[in-house]
Short mmCIF file of C-alpha atoms in Angstrom, two decimals:
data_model
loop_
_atom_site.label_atom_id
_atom_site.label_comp_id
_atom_site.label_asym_id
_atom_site.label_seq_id
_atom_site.Cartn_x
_atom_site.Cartn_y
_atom_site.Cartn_z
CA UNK A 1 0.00 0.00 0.00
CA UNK A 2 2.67 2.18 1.03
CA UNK A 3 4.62 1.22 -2.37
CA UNK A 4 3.64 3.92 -4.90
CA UNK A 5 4.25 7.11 -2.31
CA UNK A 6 7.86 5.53 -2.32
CA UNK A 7 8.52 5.35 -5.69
CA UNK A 8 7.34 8.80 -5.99
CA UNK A 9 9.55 10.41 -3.74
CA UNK A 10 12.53 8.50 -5.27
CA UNK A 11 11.26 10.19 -8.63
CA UNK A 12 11.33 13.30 -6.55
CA UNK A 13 14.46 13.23 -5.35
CA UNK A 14 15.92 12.00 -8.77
CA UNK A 15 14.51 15.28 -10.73
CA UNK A 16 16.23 17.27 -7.88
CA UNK A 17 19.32 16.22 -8.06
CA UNK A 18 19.28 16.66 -11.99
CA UNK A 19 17.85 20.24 -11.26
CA UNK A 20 21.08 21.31 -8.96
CA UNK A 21 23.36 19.94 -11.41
CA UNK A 22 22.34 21.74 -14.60
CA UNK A 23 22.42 24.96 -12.14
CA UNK A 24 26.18 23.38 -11.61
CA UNK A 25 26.33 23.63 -15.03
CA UNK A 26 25.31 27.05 -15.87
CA UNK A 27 26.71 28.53 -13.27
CA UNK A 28 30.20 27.06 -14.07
CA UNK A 29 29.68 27.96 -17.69
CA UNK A 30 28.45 31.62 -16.87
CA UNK A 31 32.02 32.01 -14.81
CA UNK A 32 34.32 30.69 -17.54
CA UNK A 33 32.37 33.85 -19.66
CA UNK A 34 33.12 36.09 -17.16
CA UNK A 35 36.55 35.01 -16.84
CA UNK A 36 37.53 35.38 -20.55
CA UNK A 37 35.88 38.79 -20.68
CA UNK A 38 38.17 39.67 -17.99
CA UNK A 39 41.32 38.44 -19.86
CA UNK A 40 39.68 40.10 -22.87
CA UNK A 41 39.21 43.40 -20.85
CA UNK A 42 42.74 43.21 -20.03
CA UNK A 43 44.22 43.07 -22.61
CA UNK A 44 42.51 45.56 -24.34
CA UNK A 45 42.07 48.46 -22.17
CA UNK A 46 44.17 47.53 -18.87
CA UNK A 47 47.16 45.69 -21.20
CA UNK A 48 50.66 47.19 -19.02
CA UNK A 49 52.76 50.05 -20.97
CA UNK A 50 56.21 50.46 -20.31
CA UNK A 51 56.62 53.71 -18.43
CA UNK A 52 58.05 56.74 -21.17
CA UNK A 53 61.52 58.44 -19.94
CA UNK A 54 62.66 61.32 -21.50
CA UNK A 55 65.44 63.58 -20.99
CA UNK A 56 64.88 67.11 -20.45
CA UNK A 57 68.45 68.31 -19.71
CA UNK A 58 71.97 67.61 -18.72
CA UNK A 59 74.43 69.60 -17.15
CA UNK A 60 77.87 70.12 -16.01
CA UNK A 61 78.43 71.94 -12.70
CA UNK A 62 81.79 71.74 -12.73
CA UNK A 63 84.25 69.78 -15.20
CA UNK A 64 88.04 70.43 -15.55
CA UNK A 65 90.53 68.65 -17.56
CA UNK A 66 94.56 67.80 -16.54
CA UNK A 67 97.48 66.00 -16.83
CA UNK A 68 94.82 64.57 -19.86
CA UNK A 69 92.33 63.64 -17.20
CA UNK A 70 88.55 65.10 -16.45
CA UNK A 71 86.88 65.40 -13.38
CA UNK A 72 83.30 66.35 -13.66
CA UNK A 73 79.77 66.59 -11.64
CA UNK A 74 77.42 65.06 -13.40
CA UNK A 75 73.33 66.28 -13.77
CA UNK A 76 70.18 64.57 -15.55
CA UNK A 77 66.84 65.80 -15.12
CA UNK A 78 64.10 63.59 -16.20
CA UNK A 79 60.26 63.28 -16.73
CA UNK A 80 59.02 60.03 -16.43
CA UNK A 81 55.28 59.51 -17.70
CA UNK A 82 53.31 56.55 -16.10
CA UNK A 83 50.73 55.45 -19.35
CA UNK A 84 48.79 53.00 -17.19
CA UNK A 85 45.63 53.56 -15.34
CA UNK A 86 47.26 52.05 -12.03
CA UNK A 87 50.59 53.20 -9.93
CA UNK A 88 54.10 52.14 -11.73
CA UNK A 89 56.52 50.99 -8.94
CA UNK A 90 60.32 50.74 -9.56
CA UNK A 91 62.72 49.29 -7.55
CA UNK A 92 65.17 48.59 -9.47
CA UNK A 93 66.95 51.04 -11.57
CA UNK A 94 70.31 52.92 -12.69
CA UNK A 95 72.10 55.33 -14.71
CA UNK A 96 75.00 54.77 -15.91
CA UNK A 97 77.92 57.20 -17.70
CA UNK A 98 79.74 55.50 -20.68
CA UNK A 99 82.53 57.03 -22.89
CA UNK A 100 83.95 54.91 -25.83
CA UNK A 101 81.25 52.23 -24.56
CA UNK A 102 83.63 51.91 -21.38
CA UNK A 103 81.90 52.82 -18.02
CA UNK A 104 83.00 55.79 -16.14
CA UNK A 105 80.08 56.08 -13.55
CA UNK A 106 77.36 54.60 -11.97
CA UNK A 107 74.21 55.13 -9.60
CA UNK A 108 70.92 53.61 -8.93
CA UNK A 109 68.17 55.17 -8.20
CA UNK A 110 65.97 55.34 -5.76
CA UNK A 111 62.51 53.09 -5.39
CA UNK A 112 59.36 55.00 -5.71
CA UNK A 113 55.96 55.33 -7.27
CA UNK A 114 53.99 57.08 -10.12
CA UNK A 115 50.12 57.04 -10.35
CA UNK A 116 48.27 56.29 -13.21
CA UNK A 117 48.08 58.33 -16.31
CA UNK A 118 50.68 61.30 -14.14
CA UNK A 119 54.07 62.09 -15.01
CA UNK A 120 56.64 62.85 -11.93
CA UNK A 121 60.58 64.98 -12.55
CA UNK A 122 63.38 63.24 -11.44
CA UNK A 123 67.26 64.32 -11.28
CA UNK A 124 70.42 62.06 -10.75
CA UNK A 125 73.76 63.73 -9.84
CA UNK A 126 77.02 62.52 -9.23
CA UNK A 127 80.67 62.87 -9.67
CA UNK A 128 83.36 61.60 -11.66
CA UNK A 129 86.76 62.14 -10.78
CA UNK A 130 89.87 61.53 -12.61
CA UNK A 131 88.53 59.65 -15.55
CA UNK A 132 91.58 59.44 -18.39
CA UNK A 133 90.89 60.99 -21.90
CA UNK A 134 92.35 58.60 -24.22
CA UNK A 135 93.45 59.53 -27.41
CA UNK A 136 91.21 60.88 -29.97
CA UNK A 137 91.44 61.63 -33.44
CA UNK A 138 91.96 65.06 -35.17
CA UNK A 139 89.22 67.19 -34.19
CA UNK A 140 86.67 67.97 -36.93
CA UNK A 141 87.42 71.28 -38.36
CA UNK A 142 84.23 73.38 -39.14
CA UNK A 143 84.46 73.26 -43.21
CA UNK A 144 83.64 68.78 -42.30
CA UNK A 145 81.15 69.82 -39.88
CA UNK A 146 78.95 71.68 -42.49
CA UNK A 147 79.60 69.66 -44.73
CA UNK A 148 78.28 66.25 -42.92
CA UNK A 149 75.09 68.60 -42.12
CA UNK A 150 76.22 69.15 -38.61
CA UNK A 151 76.93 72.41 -36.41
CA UNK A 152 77.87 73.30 -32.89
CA UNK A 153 77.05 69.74 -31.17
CA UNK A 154 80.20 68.78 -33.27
CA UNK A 155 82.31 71.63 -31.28
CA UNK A 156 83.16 73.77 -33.67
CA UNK A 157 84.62 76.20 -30.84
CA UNK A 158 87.25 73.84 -30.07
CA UNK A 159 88.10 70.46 -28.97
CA UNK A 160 84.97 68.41 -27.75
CA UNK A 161 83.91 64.87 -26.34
CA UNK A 162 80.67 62.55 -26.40
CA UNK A 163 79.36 61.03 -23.26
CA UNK A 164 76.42 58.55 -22.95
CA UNK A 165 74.19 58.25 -20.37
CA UNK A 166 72.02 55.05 -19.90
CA UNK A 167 69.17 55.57 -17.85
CA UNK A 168 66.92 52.04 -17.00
CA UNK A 169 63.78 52.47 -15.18
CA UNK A 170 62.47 48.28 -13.91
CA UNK A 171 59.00 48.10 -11.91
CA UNK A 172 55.72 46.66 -11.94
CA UNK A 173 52.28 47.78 -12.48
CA UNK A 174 49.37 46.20 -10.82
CA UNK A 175 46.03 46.07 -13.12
CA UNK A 176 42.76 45.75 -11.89
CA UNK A 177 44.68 45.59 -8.57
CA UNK A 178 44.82 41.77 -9.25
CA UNK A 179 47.25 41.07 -11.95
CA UNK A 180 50.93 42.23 -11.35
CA UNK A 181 52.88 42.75 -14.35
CA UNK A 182 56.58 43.45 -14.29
CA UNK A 183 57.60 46.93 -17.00
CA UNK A 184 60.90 48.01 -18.31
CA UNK A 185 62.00 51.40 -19.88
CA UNK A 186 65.41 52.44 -20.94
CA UNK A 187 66.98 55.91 -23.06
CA UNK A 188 70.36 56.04 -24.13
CA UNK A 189 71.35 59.81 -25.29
CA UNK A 190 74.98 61.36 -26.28
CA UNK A 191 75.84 64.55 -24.80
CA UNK A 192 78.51 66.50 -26.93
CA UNK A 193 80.41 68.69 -24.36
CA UNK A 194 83.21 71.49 -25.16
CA UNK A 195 86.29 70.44 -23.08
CA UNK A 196 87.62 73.64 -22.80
CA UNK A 197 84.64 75.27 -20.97
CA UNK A 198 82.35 72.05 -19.91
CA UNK A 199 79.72 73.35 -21.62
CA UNK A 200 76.87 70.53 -23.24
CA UNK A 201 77.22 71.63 -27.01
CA UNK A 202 74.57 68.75 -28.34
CA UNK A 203 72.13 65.86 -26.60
CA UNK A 204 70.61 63.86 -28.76
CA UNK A 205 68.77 60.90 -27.45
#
């Protein structure tokens, strides 16, 4: 007697079950969308840029040459433009002085932050002291100079030399404050200065 109410709440219980796992279903199918809208988000409007570095001056506070030797303090002043939407951290990064591709100086700088879409000044000094000047070839005599198109970053004034400066910038950004992503930006530029006086005749990065 008792039979048939039995068998229908096993039926019951069977058309449950199959209920909670197409929700199962759906509701693991409706994440995977969300997830690859995410990545697709991501990498469309919140894909990392490297930060942009450029070089707004360099200087020379003091620079002397004897006994074919040059001592010289040494300035860079920066602006460094975050393109992301979220903060740029760096924590590792350097500039470095190079002449004939052989290092003459060297400095890291400092950790910090820039926020999204702003663009934040920096400024590196140091010094370089008794750095040998080896020898050079005949210095290019003003007729060559306008000739090859130049003018006074060759030194026309008088005897002149070309330092590099190689400035790396290494962080990370964080997008959507989930995803870390690590960035890198580098500029090389040649500064043309006039022994003589010290002064930067050229910079061309």
């Amino acid at each position: 007697m008792y039979e048939p109410h039995n068998h229908h709440h096993h039926h019951h219980r069977s058309k449950r079950g199959r209920t909670n796992l197409a929700s199962c279903i759906v509701a693991t199918i409706f994440l995977i969308i969300i997830a690859i809208a995410v990545v697709v988000v991501y990498f469309l409007l919140f894909k990392p840029k490297n930060p942009k570095i450029a070089v707004d001056s360099v200087q020379f506070p003091t620079f002397s040459v004897s006994n074919g030797t040059v001592n010289f303090t040494f300035f860079q002043f920066v602006s460094v433009t975050n393109p992301n939407r979220d903060a740029f951290t760096h924590y590792d990064s350097s500039l470095q002085l190079a002449y004939s591709n052989s290092p003459v100086g060297f400095i890291f700088i400092p950790a910090g932050k820039i926020d999204g879409g702003h663009t934040q000044h920096m400024s590196a000094k140091f010094a370089v002291q008794s750095f040998p000047i080896p020898a050079r070839p005949p210095p290019v005599t003003a007729a060559e100079t306008v000739g090859n198109g130049g003018g006074a970053e060759f030194g026309m004034g008088g005897e002149t030399m070309e330092i590099e400066t190689r400035m790396k910038l290494v962080g990370r950004v964080r997008v959507l404050k989930i995803f870390t992503h690590r960035v890198e930006s580098g500029v090389n530029c040649g500064v043309v200065i006039e022994v003589k006086s010290g002064s930067v005749l050229g910079l061309h990065c």
